[in-house]
GROMACS .gro file of C-alpha atoms in nm:
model
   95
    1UNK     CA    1   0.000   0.000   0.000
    2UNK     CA    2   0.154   0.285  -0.105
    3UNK     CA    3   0.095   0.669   0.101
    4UNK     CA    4  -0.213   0.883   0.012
    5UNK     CA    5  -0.167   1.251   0.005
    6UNK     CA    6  -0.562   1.455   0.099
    7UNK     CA    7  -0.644   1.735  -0.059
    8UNK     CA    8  -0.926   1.959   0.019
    9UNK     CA    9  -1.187   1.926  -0.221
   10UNK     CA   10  -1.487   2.181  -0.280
   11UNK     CA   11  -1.842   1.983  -0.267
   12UNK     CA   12  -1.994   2.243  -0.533
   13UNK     CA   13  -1.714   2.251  -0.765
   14UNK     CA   14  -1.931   2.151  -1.022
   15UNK     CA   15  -2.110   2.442  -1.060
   16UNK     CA   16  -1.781   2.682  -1.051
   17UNK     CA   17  -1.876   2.903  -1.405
   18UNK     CA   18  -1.542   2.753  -1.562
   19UNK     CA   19  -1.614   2.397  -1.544
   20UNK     CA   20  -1.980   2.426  -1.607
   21UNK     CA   21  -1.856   2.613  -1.953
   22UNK     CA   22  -1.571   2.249  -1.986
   23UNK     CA   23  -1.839   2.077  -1.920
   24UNK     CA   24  -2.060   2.233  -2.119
   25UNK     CA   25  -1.812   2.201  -2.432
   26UNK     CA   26  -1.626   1.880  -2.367
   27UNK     CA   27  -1.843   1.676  -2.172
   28UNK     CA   28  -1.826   1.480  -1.795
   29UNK     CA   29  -1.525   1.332  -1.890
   30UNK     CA   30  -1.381   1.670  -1.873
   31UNK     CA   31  -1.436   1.703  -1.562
   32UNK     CA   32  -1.295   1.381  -1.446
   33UNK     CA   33  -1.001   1.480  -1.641
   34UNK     CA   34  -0.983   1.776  -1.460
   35UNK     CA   35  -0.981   1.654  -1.132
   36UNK     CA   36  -0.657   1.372  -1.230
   37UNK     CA   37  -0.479   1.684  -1.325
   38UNK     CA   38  -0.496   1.846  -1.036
   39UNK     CA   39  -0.430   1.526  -0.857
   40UNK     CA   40  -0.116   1.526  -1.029
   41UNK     CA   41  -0.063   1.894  -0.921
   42UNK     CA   42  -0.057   1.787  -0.563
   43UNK     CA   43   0.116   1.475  -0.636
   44UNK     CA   44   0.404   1.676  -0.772
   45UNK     CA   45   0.410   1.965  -0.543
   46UNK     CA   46   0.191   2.208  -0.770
   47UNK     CA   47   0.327   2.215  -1.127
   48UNK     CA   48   0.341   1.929  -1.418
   49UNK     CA   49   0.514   1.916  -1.725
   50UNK     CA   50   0.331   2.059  -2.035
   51UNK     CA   51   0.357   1.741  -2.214
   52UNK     CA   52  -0.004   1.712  -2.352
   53UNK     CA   53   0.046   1.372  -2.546
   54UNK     CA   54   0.185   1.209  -2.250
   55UNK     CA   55  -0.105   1.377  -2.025
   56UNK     CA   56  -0.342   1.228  -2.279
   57UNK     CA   57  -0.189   0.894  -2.298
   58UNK     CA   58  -0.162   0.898  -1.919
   59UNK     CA   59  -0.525   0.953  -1.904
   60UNK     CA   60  -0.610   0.735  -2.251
   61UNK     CA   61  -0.765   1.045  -2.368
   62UNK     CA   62  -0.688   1.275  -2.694
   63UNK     CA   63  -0.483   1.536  -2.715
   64UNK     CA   64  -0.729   1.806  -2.842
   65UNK     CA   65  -0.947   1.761  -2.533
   66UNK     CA   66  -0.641   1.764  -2.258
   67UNK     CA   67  -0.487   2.039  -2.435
   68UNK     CA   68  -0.841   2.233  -2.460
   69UNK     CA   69  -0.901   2.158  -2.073
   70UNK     CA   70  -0.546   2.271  -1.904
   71UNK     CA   71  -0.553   2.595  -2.182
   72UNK     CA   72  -0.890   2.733  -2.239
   73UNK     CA   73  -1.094   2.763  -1.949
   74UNK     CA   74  -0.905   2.905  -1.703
   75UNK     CA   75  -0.861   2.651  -1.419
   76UNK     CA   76  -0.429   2.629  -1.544
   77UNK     CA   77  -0.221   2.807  -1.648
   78UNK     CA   78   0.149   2.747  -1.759
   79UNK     CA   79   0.435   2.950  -1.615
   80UNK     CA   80   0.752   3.042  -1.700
   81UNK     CA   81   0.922   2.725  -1.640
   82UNK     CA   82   0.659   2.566  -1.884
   83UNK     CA   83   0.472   2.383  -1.631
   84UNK     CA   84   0.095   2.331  -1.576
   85UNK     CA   85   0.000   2.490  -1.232
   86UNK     CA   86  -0.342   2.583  -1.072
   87UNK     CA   87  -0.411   2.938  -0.840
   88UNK     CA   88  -0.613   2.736  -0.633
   89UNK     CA   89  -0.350   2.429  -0.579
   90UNK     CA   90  -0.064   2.667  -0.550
   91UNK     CA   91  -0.285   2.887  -0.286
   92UNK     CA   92  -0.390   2.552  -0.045
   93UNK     CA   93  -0.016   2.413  -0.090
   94UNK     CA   94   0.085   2.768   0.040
   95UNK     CA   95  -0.139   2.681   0.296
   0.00000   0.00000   0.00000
């Protein structure tokens, strides 16, 4: 068994304006998608590699959809360094 990290999780995320719009566009699976990514934000220590294929292959997803998800609706953002991070993960990690 290997360590579990917990993360705070809102209970009406769902209805946050962003994701209803991902959902909206891309479907539920969006929003499970969303939710491994920033799984792998915590897992990581806030920021992943911008490596979209390997995000979508991780996820047995396509590309378009990942890509659209971390770029488009405002829920990531990629810094400097070129990695995905989240406000919100990077504000409870600060935590």
């Amino acid at each position: 068994m290997t360590d579990s990290f917990y993360f705070s999780h809102d209970c009406d995320a769902q209805h946050d304006p962003k994701i209803e719009k991902m959902v909206r566009q891309q479907g539920w699976e969006a929003y499970g998608l969303f939710w491994a990514i920033v799984e792998n934000l915590y897992r990581q220590g806030g920021g992943i590699e911008s490596d979209f294929e390997q995000i979508a292959y991780t996820f047995r997803s396509e590309i378009v959809k990942v890509k659209r998800i971390i770029t488009d609706y405002e829920l990531f953002f990629i810094d400097k360094s070129g990695s995905i991070r989240s406000r919100s993960v990077d504000s409870r990690l600060a935590e």
